[in-house]
Amino acid sequence: DYALYYLGLARRDQGDLLASAATLERLERIYPQSVVAAQAEVALADVYLRLTRAADSVAAATRAISIAADADTEQAARMALARALAAQGQPREAYNELQTLREKYPRGRHDRDAREMAYAILAANPAAAGYAAADRIWYTARDTRGDRRATASSSVPISGPADHPTRPGPPRW
């Protein structure tokens, strides 16, 4: 099982994605209880996504989450699932998966990537977090001669609507 896993990774790294997918599928079929099964599913989800097979990527990442025995593998699987959902055109589900990852592992290995991807999803589609398009409030802090001013920007969402019960309004400097 290790040989198939590392062969699949080597083929992926060399750019032979079809051979990599076949090898990792073979590992899944022959050794379903392998200790590297969850890691192989994460790698397979990545390969499927590169092959533009988002639905297969979602399935592989979901299987990886269900059998992951350690936190690193589960985090990688949740990131793979979020990427696949976003590729399928499901930004709300991708955003929810990223938020689950961030809440479960706030200082985890993939927290920064999850935060950046969640912000990108919100910038492109505010409805993913339940905001109407008119409710978007974007701010960037700028430090000029010691005073901080909020300026409108499309880079990083800091807060939601001012009347939202759990989110504060715009920062006041």
XYZ file of N, CA, C and O in Angstrom:
692
model
N 0.819 -1.208 0.000
C 0.000 0.000 0.000
C 0.859 1.265 0.000
O 0.523 2.242 -0.664
N 1.972 1.251 0.722
C 2.866 2.415 0.706
C 3.440 2.639 -0.692
O 3.576 3.787 -1.134
N 3.801 1.554 -1.369
C 4.387 1.677 -2.699
C 3.401 2.346 -3.658
O 3.778 3.234 -4.431
N 2.136 1.940 -3.604
C 1.135 2.552 -4.475
C 0.913 4.020 -4.119
O 0.767 4.863 -5.012
N 0.907 4.317 -2.831
C 0.700 5.696 -2.395
C 1.821 6.601 -2.915
O 1.574 7.641 -3.538
N 3.067 6.197 -2.693
C 4.189 7.035 -3.120
C 4.340 7.058 -4.644
O 4.763 8.071 -5.210
N 3.956 5.975 -5.310
C 3.965 5.977 -6.774
C 2.923 6.970 -7.305
O 3.196 7.733 -8.236
N 1.752 6.989 -6.684
C 0.712 7.947 -7.082
C 1.155 9.385 -6.865
O 0.919 10.248 -7.718
N 1.815 9.648 -5.740
C 2.326 11.000 -5.481
C 3.418 11.381 -6.474
O 3.458 12.511 -6.963
N 4.311 10.433 -6.782
C 5.397 10.719 -7.726
C 4.838 11.023 -9.113
O 5.286 11.967 -9.772
N 3.855 10.253 -9.524
C 3.243 10.511 -10.831
C 2.537 11.863 -10.851
O 2.579 12.574 -11.854
N 1.888 12.200 -9.745
C 1.236 13.513 -9.655
C 2.270 14.630 -9.759
O 2.088 15.596 -10.485
N 3.357 14.489 -9.029
C 4.388 15.520 -9.024
C 5.089 15.648 -10.373
O 5.591 16.723 -10.711
N 5.117 14.569 -11.153
C 5.713 14.621 -12.481
C 4.738 15.156 -13.521
O 5.119 15.376 -14.663
N 3.475 15.346 -13.126
C 2.496 15.897 -14.046
C 1.664 14.863 -14.780
O 0.827 15.213 -15.608
N 1.871 13.585 -14.490
C 1.086 12.525 -15.127
C -0.159 12.269 -14.278
O -0.229 11.313 -13.511
N -1.131 13.146 -14.421
C -2.298 13.123 -13.543
C -3.193 11.912 -13.767
O -3.761 11.368 -12.807
N -3.340 11.470 -14.996
C -4.186 10.296 -15.261
C -3.597 9.040 -14.626
O -4.320 8.248 -14.010
N -2.282 8.861 -14.745
C -1.624 7.712 -14.140
C -1.671 7.812 -12.612
O -1.860 6.798 -11.923
N -1.525 9.010 -12.095
C -1.604 9.215 -10.652
C -2.992 8.848 -10.128
O -3.122 8.146 -9.126
N -4.027 9.308 -10.817
C -5.395 8.985 -10.408
C -5.625 7.484 -10.454
O -6.211 6.905 -9.528
N -5.147 6.818 -11.505
C -5.326 5.370 -11.616
C -4.618 4.637 -10.478
O -5.159 3.681 -9.898
N -3.412 5.081 -10.147
C -2.652 4.445 -9.069
C -3.334 4.640 -7.719
O -3.465 3.687 -6.933
N -3.785 5.870 -7.440
C -4.439 6.131 -6.154
C -5.799 5.439 -6.074
O -6.197 4.972 -4.993
N -6.500 5.319 -7.191
C -7.763 4.565 -7.213
C -7.508 3.091 -6.944
O -8.285 2.431 -6.260
N -6.409 2.584 -7.499
C -6.040 1.181 -7.262
C -5.731 0.956 -5.783
O -6.151 -0.052 -5.203
N -5.015 1.871 -5.177
C -4.742 1.779 -3.741
C -6.046 1.739 -2.955
O -6.209 0.916 -2.051
N -6.976 2.619 -3.309
C -8.271 2.670 -2.622
C -9.036 1.354 -2.784
O -9.675 0.877 -1.851
N -8.963 0.779 -3.969
C -9.703 -0.441 -4.255
C -9.073 -1.666 -3.581
O -9.771 -2.497 -2.999
N -7.745 -1.780 -3.625
C -7.072 -2.978 -3.104
C -6.864 -2.916 -1.593
O -6.989 -3.922 -0.900
N -6.539 -1.732 -1.058
C -6.228 -1.575 0.364
C -7.123 -0.513 1.010
O -6.641 0.548 1.418
N -8.418 -0.761 1.142
C -9.302 0.275 1.704
C -9.034 0.587 3.181
O -9.365 1.673 3.637
N -8.406 -0.335 3.906
C -8.130 -0.126 5.328
C -6.683 0.288 5.591
O -6.214 0.220 6.721
N -5.982 0.717 4.575
C -4.581 1.101 4.711
C -4.425 2.289 5.660
O -5.315 3.126 5.786
N -3.253 2.373 6.277
C -2.982 3.508 7.163
C -2.792 4.803 6.381
O -2.894 5.886 6.951
N -2.541 4.708 5.080
C -2.392 5.896 4.247
C -3.639 6.144 3.387
O -3.609 6.970 2.481
N -4.735 5.459 3.692
C -5.948 5.580 2.871
C -6.484 7.009 2.868
O -6.836 7.544 1.805
N -6.539 7.648 4.020
C -7.075 9.016 4.087
C -6.155 9.997 3.349
O -6.634 10.870 2.618
N -4.850 9.835 3.521
C -3.907 10.707 2.814
C -3.984 10.473 1.310
O -3.874 11.421 0.520
N -4.194 9.232 0.905
C -4.336 8.925 -0.515
C -5.611 9.556 -1.074
O -5.623 10.039 -2.210
N -6.683 9.567 -0.287
C -7.933 10.195 -0.723
C -7.751 11.704 -0.898
O -8.291 12.294 -1.834
N -6.996 12.326 -0.011
C -6.717 13.761 -0.143
C -5.915 14.016 -1.423
O -6.221 14.931 -2.196
N -4.900 13.199 -1.666
C -4.108 13.339 -2.889
C -4.968 13.092 -4.126
O -4.848 13.810 -5.131
N -5.868 12.109 -4.049
C -6.750 11.812 -5.165
C -7.715 12.972 -5.417
O -7.985 13.329 -6.574
N -8.204 13.590 -4.353
C -9.074 14.760 -4.507
C -8.337 15.886 -5.218
O -8.894 16.555 -6.097
N -7.071 16.090 -4.873
C -6.262 17.111 -5.538
C -6.061 16.782 -7.017
O -6.190 17.648 -7.880
N -5.776 15.530 -7.313
C -5.575 15.111 -8.703
C -6.865 15.284 -9.495
O -6.851 15.799 -10.617
N -7.987 14.868 -8.926
C -9.268 15.026 -9.618
C -9.555 16.501 -9.908
O -10.049 16.843 -10.972
N -9.248 17.356 -8.959
C -9.494 18.781 -9.163
C -8.620 19.325 -10.301
O -9.078 20.110 -11.121
N -7.378 18.880 -10.358
C -6.496 19.295 -11.452
C -6.978 18.762 -12.801
O -6.697 19.354 -13.828
N -7.671 17.630 -12.765
C -8.226 17.051 -13.991
C -9.604 17.628 -14.308
O -10.275 17.137 -15.198
N -10.010 18.641 -13.572
C -11.324 19.299 -13.694
C -12.475 18.318 -13.503
O -13.494 18.383 -14.185
N -12.306 17.405 -12.574
C -13.361 16.473 -12.186
C -13.785 16.830 -10.761
O -13.516 16.108 -9.809
N -14.449 17.965 -10.627
C -14.783 18.504 -9.312
C -15.706 17.588 -8.524
O -15.561 17.453 -7.308
N -16.664 16.955 -9.170
C -17.594 16.068 -8.456
C -16.844 14.880 -7.851
O -17.104 14.494 -6.699
N -15.897 14.309 -8.592
C -15.089 13.209 -8.057
C -14.186 13.710 -6.932
O -13.939 12.994 -5.959
N -13.714 14.931 -7.061
C -12.884 15.525 -6.024
C -13.670 15.698 -4.723
O -13.157 15.426 -3.633
N -14.913 16.146 -4.835
C -15.775 16.285 -3.650
C -15.951 14.925 -2.977
O -15.844 14.801 -1.750
N -16.219 13.897 -3.778
C -16.426 12.559 -3.212
C -15.176 12.046 -2.503
O -15.253 11.505 -1.389
N -14.003 12.229 -3.124
C -12.754 11.759 -2.517
C -12.438 12.524 -1.234
O -12.034 11.934 -0.227
N -12.627 13.837 -1.245
C -12.354 14.632 -0.041
C -13.329 14.277 1.080
O -12.937 14.221 2.255
N -14.573 14.025 0.741
C -15.558 13.629 1.756
C -15.183 12.291 2.380
O -15.275 12.113 3.599
N -14.740 11.344 1.550
C -14.281 10.051 2.085
C -13.073 10.253 2.992
O -12.965 9.625 4.047
N -12.157 11.135 2.588
C -10.965 11.388 3.400
C -11.334 11.953 4.766
O -10.756 11.565 5.781
N -12.296 12.859 4.798
C -12.731 13.426 6.073
C -13.315 12.340 6.963
O -13.055 12.288 8.163
N -14.077 11.434 6.375
C -14.753 10.412 7.182
C -13.778 9.383 7.755
O -14.073 8.775 8.786
N -12.621 9.182 7.105
C -11.689 8.171 7.614
C -10.405 8.760 8.187
O -9.531 8.010 8.613
N -10.287 10.070 8.214
C -9.056 10.699 8.715
C -8.843 10.364 10.185
O -9.744 10.507 11.002
N -7.630 9.935 10.480
C -7.298 9.564 11.848
C -6.513 10.649 12.577
O -6.357 10.579 13.792
N -6.016 11.629 11.857
C -5.237 12.681 12.501
C -5.701 14.047 12.008
O -6.351 14.170 10.976
N -5.348 15.060 12.771
C -5.814 16.425 12.498
C -5.258 16.980 11.189
O -5.981 17.651 10.452
N -3.992 16.712 10.887
C -3.400 17.243 9.652
C -4.121 16.722 8.415
O -4.390 17.474 7.475
N -4.430 15.438 8.415
C -5.122 14.850 7.272
C -6.531 15.400 7.157
O -6.992 15.715 6.046
N -7.216 15.559 8.273
C -8.571 16.110 8.220
C -8.563 17.552 7.716
O -9.409 17.949 6.908
N -7.596 18.339 8.164
C -7.504 19.725 7.692
C -7.242 19.777 6.189
O -7.880 20.554 5.460
N -6.322 18.951 5.709
C -6.028 18.917 4.277
C -7.255 18.461 3.486
O -7.544 18.995 2.408
N -7.995 17.514 4.037
C -9.201 17.025 3.365
C -10.281 18.103 3.316
O -10.971 18.264 2.299
N -10.432 18.854 4.388
C -11.438 19.936 4.393
C -11.061 21.044 3.412
O -11.924 21.611 2.739
N -9.770 21.361 3.288
C -9.339 22.347 2.295
C -9.599 21.829 0.883
O -10.068 22.566 0.016
N -9.308 20.554 0.658
C -9.555 19.967 -0.660
C -11.044 19.983 -0.979
O -11.445 20.281 -2.113
N -11.870 19.703 0.021
C -13.315 19.718 -0.184
C -13.797 21.129 -0.505
O -14.611 21.325 -1.415
N -13.292 22.125 0.204
C -13.691 23.511 -0.058
C -13.286 23.940 -1.467
O -14.066 24.578 -2.174
N -12.091 23.579 -1.891
C -11.646 23.918 -3.249
C -12.530 23.254 -4.304
O -12.888 23.860 -5.311
N -12.875 21.992 -4.050
C -13.715 21.266 -5.004
C -15.123 21.854 -5.059
O -15.708 21.989 -6.137
N -15.664 22.216 -3.908
C -16.996 22.826 -3.889
C -17.000 24.169 -4.608
O -17.932 24.490 -5.340
N -15.946 24.938 -4.404
C -15.842 26.223 -5.103
C -15.733 26.004 -6.613
O -16.342 26.729 -7.396
N -14.989 24.982 -7.016
C -14.858 24.680 -8.443
C -16.178 24.205 -9.040
O -16.431 24.412 -10.224
N -17.018 23.594 -8.214
C -18.334 23.155 -8.677
C -19.335 24.296 -8.745
O -20.445 24.101 -9.197
N -18.949 25.467 -8.265
C -19.863 26.601 -8.281
C -20.787 26.618 -7.076
O -21.914 27.091 -7.163
N -20.304 26.123 -5.944
C -21.073 26.111 -4.705
C -20.337 26.933 -3.647
O -19.768 26.389 -2.706
N -20.338 28.266 -3.781
C -19.547 29.091 -2.862
C -20.042 29.039 -1.428
O -19.240 29.092 -0.498
N -21.337 28.936 -1.205
C -21.854 28.893 0.166
C -21.357 27.643 0.884
O -20.903 27.706 2.028
N -21.412 26.495 0.218
C -20.945 25.247 0.824
C -19.431 25.284 1.057
O -18.947 24.817 2.083
N -18.699 25.858 0.094
C -17.247 25.986 0.254
C -16.918 26.886 1.442
O -16.052 26.564 2.258
N -17.621 28.006 1.546
C -17.408 28.936 2.661
C -17.717 28.241 3.991
O -16.948 28.367 4.956
N -18.810 27.499 4.052
C -19.170 26.790 5.286
C -18.111 25.764 5.667
O -17.789 25.600 6.850
N -17.561 25.080 4.693
C -16.513 24.097 4.965
C -15.257 24.784 5.490
O -14.608 24.301 6.420
N -14.917 25.926 4.917
C -13.759 26.683 5.393
C -13.972 27.175 6.816
O -13.053 27.139 7.643
N -15.171 27.635 7.117
C -15.464 28.099 8.474
C -15.418 26.935 9.470
O -14.946 27.098 10.592
N -15.880 25.762 9.059
C -15.779 24.577 9.917
C -14.326 24.263 10.216
O -13.959 23.991 11.366
N -13.497 24.321 9.192
C -12.060 24.087 9.367
C -11.456 25.101 10.326
O -10.722 24.740 11.246
N -11.794 26.366 10.143
C -11.216 27.414 10.983
C -11.695 27.325 12.421
O -10.938 27.619 13.357
N -12.953 26.931 12.637
C -13.471 26.809 13.996
C -12.912 25.588 14.706
O -12.625 25.627 15.901
N -12.748 24.499 13.980
C -12.268 23.260 14.589
C -10.763 23.299 14.862
O -10.292 22.747 15.844
N -10.016 23.960 13.963
C -8.556 24.045 14.096
C -8.119 25.499 13.935
O -7.538 25.876 12.913
N -8.360 26.351 14.940
C -8.089 27.787 14.788
C -6.618 28.137 14.579
O -6.310 29.169 14.009
N -5.713 27.321 15.007
C -4.283 27.584 14.794
C -3.653 26.458 13.997
O -2.465 26.175 14.127
N -4.453 25.828 13.178
C -3.997 24.680 12.412
C -3.140 25.055 11.224
O -2.985 26.224 10.866
N -2.612 24.044 10.603
C -1.702 24.213 9.479
C -2.359 24.909 8.294
O -1.709 25.629 7.549
N -3.663 24.726 8.121
C -4.357 25.284 6.961
C -5.229 26.488 7.307
O -5.997 26.941 6.470
N -5.113 27.018 8.515
C -5.975 28.138 8.922
C -5.771 29.364 8.042
O -6.736 29.999 7.623
N -4.539 29.701 7.755
C -4.274 30.894 6.937
C -4.855 30.733 5.532
O -5.498 31.638 5.002
N -4.620 29.569 4.914
C -5.170 29.320 3.575
C -6.694 29.352 3.596
O -7.318 29.881 2.671
N -7.283 28.783 4.659
C -8.746 28.769 4.774
C -9.290 30.183 4.923
O -10.306 30.539 4.310
N -8.614 31.003 5.717
C -9.056 32.390 5.907
C -8.976 33.169 4.595
O -9.918 33.859 4.209
N -7.862 33.035 3.891
C -7.698 33.750 2.624
C -8.723 33.308 1.584
O -9.285 34.129 0.865
N -8.985 32.015 1.532
C -9.968 31.521 0.568
C -11.376 31.967 0.951
O -12.171 32.331 0.085
N -11.682 31.967 2.254
C -13.003 32.426 2.704
C -13.192 33.903 2.354
O -14.268 34.305 1.885
N -12.173 34.725 2.555
C -12.269 36.139 2.187
C -12.460 36.311 0.683
O -13.220 37.168 0.241
N -11.759 35.510 -0.096
C -11.913 35.595 -1.554
C -13.323 35.212 -1.982
O -13.909 35.840 -2.866
N -13.884 34.194 -1.343
C -15.258 33.788 -1.653
C -16.216 34.903 -1.283
O -17.133 35.232 -2.045
N -16.018 35.509 -0.117
C -16.893 36.605 0.301
C -16.775 37.818 -0.624
O -17.771 38.488 -0.901
N -15.568 38.098 -1.076
C -15.386 39.237 -1.976
C -16.127 39.019 -3.292
O -16.711 39.943 -3.849
N -16.114 37.788 -3.769
C -16.764 37.482 -5.043
C -18.256 37.232 -4.896
O -19.011 37.456 -5.828
N -18.665 36.753 -3.707
C -20.053 36.358 -3.524
C -20.459 36.565 -2.066
O -20.410 35.628 -1.279
N -20.895 37.763 -1.687
C -21.246 38.027 -0.290
C -22.431 37.200 0.195
O -22.588 36.983 1.384
N -23.237 36.705 -0.713
C -24.379 35.882 -0.316
C -23.925 34.560 0.294
O -24.704 33.900 0.981
N -22.670 34.168 0.083
C -22.159 32.927 0.661
C -22.212 32.955 2.183
O -22.341 31.924 2.819
N -22.107 34.142 2.772
C -22.175 34.263 4.227
C -23.505 34.844 4.666
O -23.690 35.195 5.824
N -24.435 34.967 3.746
C -25.759 35.449 4.107
C -25.939 36.945 3.988
O -26.936 37.485 4.439
N -24.994 37.659 3.386
C -25.128 39.096 3.221
C -25.763 39.417 1.874
O -25.461 38.782 0.869
N -26.603 40.405 1.854
C -27.108 40.906 0.587
C -26.009 41.751 -0.049
O -25.119 42.248 0.633
N -26.052 41.929 -1.338
C -24.997 42.669 -2.041
C -24.863 44.090 -1.510
O -23.777 44.640 -1.437
N -25.983 44.706 -1.100
C -25.932 46.086 -0.613
C -25.329 46.174 0.783
O -24.940 47.251 1.225
N -25.236 45.054 1.493
C -24.719 45.062 2.856
C -23.206 44.938 2.938
O -22.642 44.948 4.015
N -22.524 44.820 1.802
C -21.071 44.664 1.851
C -20.415 45.931 2.350
O -20.674 47.023 1.870
N -19.547 45.756 3.339
C -18.767 46.874 3.845
C -17.323 46.403 3.866
O -16.990 45.440 4.529
N -16.483 47.065 3.116
C -15.089 46.669 3.005
C -14.212 47.806 3.527
O -14.419 48.946 3.192
N -13.238 47.443 4.314
C -12.335 48.451 4.861
C -10.905 47.954 4.804
O -10.634 46.783 4.942
N -10.026 48.866 4.621
C -8.602 48.601 4.707
C -8.030 49.651 5.651
O -8.329 50.819 5.525
N -7.254 49.201 6.610
C -6.640 50.150 7.539
C -5.398 50.737 6.884
O -4.584 50.031 6.322
N -5.272 52.030 6.954
C -4.131 52.726 6.383
C -3.491 53.561 7.482
O -4.165 54.260 8.200
N -2.195 53.475 7.584
C -1.487 54.222 8.611
C -0.727 55.365 7.938
O 0.266 55.153 7.272
N -1.260 56.564 8.079
C -0.600 57.736 7.486
C -0.279 58.728 8.598
O -1.161 59.231 9.252
N 0.982 58.969 8.781
C 1.443 59.903 9.817
C 0.821 59.612 11.179
O 0.386 60.514 11.877
N 0.695 58.340 11.520
C 0.225 57.998 12.859
C -1.275 57.865 12.991
O -1.747 57.289 13.951
N -2.065 58.387 12.063
C -3.507 58.222 12.218
C -3.999 57.140 11.256
O -3.521 56.999 10.155
N -4.979 56.376 11.703
C -5.495 55.279 10.898
C -6.835 55.701 10.326
O -7.700 56.165 11.039
N -6.982 55.516 9.047
C -8.234 55.862 8.393
C -8.780 54.652 7.659
O -8.033 53.900 7.057
N -10.077 54.503 7.681
C -10.713 53.426 6.942
C -11.025 53.929 5.546
O -11.555 55.009 5.381
N -10.635 53.159 4.577
C -10.927 53.522 3.200
C -11.669 52.378 2.532
O -11.432 51.215 2.848
N -12.561 52.691 1.641
C -13.302 51.655 0.936
C -12.330 50.864 0.067
O -11.475 51.418 -0.581
N -12.477 49.579 0.063
C -11.602 48.711 -0.708
C -12.325 47.415 -0.991
O -13.323 47.101 -0.377
N -11.808 46.624 -1.898
C -12.396 45.326 -2.166
C -11.450 44.217 -1.742
O -11.513 43.130 -2.246
N -10.556 44.507 -0.800
C -9.557 43.504 -0.477
C -9.940 42.594 0.681
O -9.914 41.397 0.530
N -10.266 43.098 1.823
C -10.481 42.264 2.997
C -11.742 42.683 3.726
O -11.838 43.826 4.161
N -12.707 41.774 3.886
C -13.891 42.136 4.642
C -13.575 42.123 6.134
O -13.086 41.136 6.650
N -13.828 43.213 6.816
C -13.594 43.290 8.243
C -14.895 43.067 9.003
O -14.922 42.431 10.027
N -15.964 43.603 8.512
C -17.225 43.460 9.229
C -18.374 43.339 8.255
O -18.256 43.635 7.076
N -19.488 42.903 8.790
C -20.701 42.769 7.996
C -21.569 43.983 8.179
O -21.090 45.067 8.496
N -22.864 43.837 7.981
C -23.761 44.971 8.132
C -23.734 45.528 9.551
O -23.548 44.798 10.513
N -23.916 46.839 9.660
C -23.837 47.489 10.978
C -24.939 47.011 11.913
O -24.764 47.006 13.125
N -26.077 46.594 11.375
C -27.163 46.163 12.243
C -27.175 44.651 12.468
O -28.104 44.112 13.048
N -26.136 43.948 12.011
C -26.075 42.508 12.205
C -25.858 42.224 13.687
O -24.982 42.824 14.311
N -26.621 41.292 14.285
C -26.537 41.109 15.746
C -25.211 40.550 16.243
O -24.841 40.798 17.380
N -24.463 39.813 15.424
C -23.210 39.228 15.917
C -21.971 39.882 15.358
O -20.885 39.531 15.747
N -22.135 40.791 14.432
C -20.967 41.445 13.857
C -21.053 42.937 14.104
O -22.087 43.543 13.878
N -19.948 43.538 14.535
C -19.982 44.977 14.740
C -20.006 45.731 13.418
O -19.725 45.160 12.366
N -20.310 46.958 13.490
C -20.298 47.810 12.303
C -18.877 48.129 11.910
O -17.926 47.497 12.387
N -18.680 49.106 11.060
C -17.330 49.437 10.616
C -16.475 49.943 11.768
O -17.000 50.514 12.732
N -15.167 49.705 11.689
C -14.288 50.174 12.778
C -14.273 51.696 12.843
O -14.402 52.375 11.849
N -14.126 52.185 14.050
C -14.050 53.627 14.256
C -12.641 53.938 14.770
O -12.224 53.489 15.784
N -11.922 54.730 14.025
C -10.548 55.074 14.391
C -10.527 56.424 15.017
O -11.011 57.362 14.656
